[in-house]
Amino acid sequence: MTYWYEGPLAAFDTETTGVDVETDRIVSAALVVQDAPGARPRVSRWLVNPGVPVPAGATEVHGLTDDHLQRNGRWPAPVMFEIAQLLTEQAAAGRPLVVMNAPFDLTLLDRELRRHRASSLGHWLDATPLRVLDPRVLDKQLDRYRKGRRTLTDLCAHYDVTLAEAHDAAADALAALEVVRAVGRRFAARLERLSPAELHALQTSWHAAQARGLQAWFARSGSPETVDTSWPLRPEMPAAA
């Protein structure tokens, strides 16, 4: 029997103008599809002219400047259409989609679809839903007492996965995919009997519990920050956003 972590997987990642899913924009994105461990991945890339200035802090992270995006980026509307179309194809093919910190990337994509296509990610996936695998949620649930940060860079180091170019969308997507395969192998006894659909459902509750734990920590620390328990997509943005 071939378990899900040894079978076909896809992975999606974005680079953005910032970290607010309601107001920030996608400047680059990538979808990576790999049919089996070690197989050569098929990569789709998009470079986007977001139509708004890219803050210097964001450029420091991913290296994409206003000038470069204006010269080489495409307008958002056709890009968002193409991304949604390819994600729908992954769902229709029954191929699980790896997304590191899924509520960020998928919610951003949803807001961009609403902004530029008068559509939504849910509309695209109404007939065949995605089966999302989030390495951050999986790792926090399966190795919950391990101390330290759990960024993609940290997870790659922990699971001995090569991250060639951090904050390049394609490199990050491929690394997240490999981390999920590594998580599957390391915790095979707990995961191999679960289907991607079952794991998707479990991650919804796992993420909610993780978010509530973080919210409690913020409360004890006196921080006003709030943590959204929704996974893998946050609720529809307010009408005023």
PDB file of C-alpha atoms in Angstrom, residues 9-12 30-34 41-44 90 95 97 169-171 173-174 177:
ATOM      1  CA  LEU A   9       1.182  15.942  -3.488  1.00  0.00           C
ATOM      2  CA  ALA A  10       0.872  19.567  -4.542  1.00  0.00           C
ATOM      3  CA  ALA A  11       2.017  22.639  -2.622  1.00  0.00           C
ATOM      4  CA  PHE A  12       1.096  26.323  -2.817  1.00  0.00           C
ATOM      5  CA  ALA A  30       3.879  29.197  -6.976  1.00  0.00           C
ATOM      6  CA  LEU A  31       2.225  25.819  -7.274  1.00  0.00           C
ATOM      7  CA  VAL A  32       4.456  22.747  -7.084  1.00  0.00           C
ATOM      8  CA  VAL A  33       3.196  19.279  -8.045  1.00  0.00           C
ATOM      9  CA  GLN A  34       5.185  16.127  -7.281  1.00  0.00           C
ATOM     10  CA  PRO A  41       8.399  18.577  -9.464  1.00  0.00           C
ATOM     11  CA  ARG A  42       6.275  20.497 -11.945  1.00  0.00           C
ATOM     12  CA  VAL A  43       6.297  24.169 -11.034  1.00  0.00           C
ATOM     13  CA  SER A  44       3.898  26.955 -12.005  1.00  0.00           C
ATOM     14  CA  GLN A  90      -5.626  19.636  -7.825  1.00  0.00           C
ATOM     15  CA  ARG A  95      -4.220  15.516  -4.921  1.00  0.00           C
ATOM     16  CA  LEU A  97      -2.480  20.486  -1.247  1.00  0.00           C
ATOM     17  CA  ALA A 169       7.435  31.065  -3.443  1.00  0.00           C
ATOM     18  CA  ALA A 170       8.438  27.975  -5.437  1.00  0.00           C
ATOM     19  CA  ALA A 171      11.300  27.077  -3.086  1.00  0.00           C
ATOM     20  CA  ALA A 173       6.291  25.452  -1.556  1.00  0.00           C
ATOM     21  CA  LEU A 174       8.630  22.581  -2.405  1.00  0.00           C
ATOM     22  CA  LEU A 177       5.870  19.626   0.608  1.00  0.00           C
TER      23      LEU A 177
END
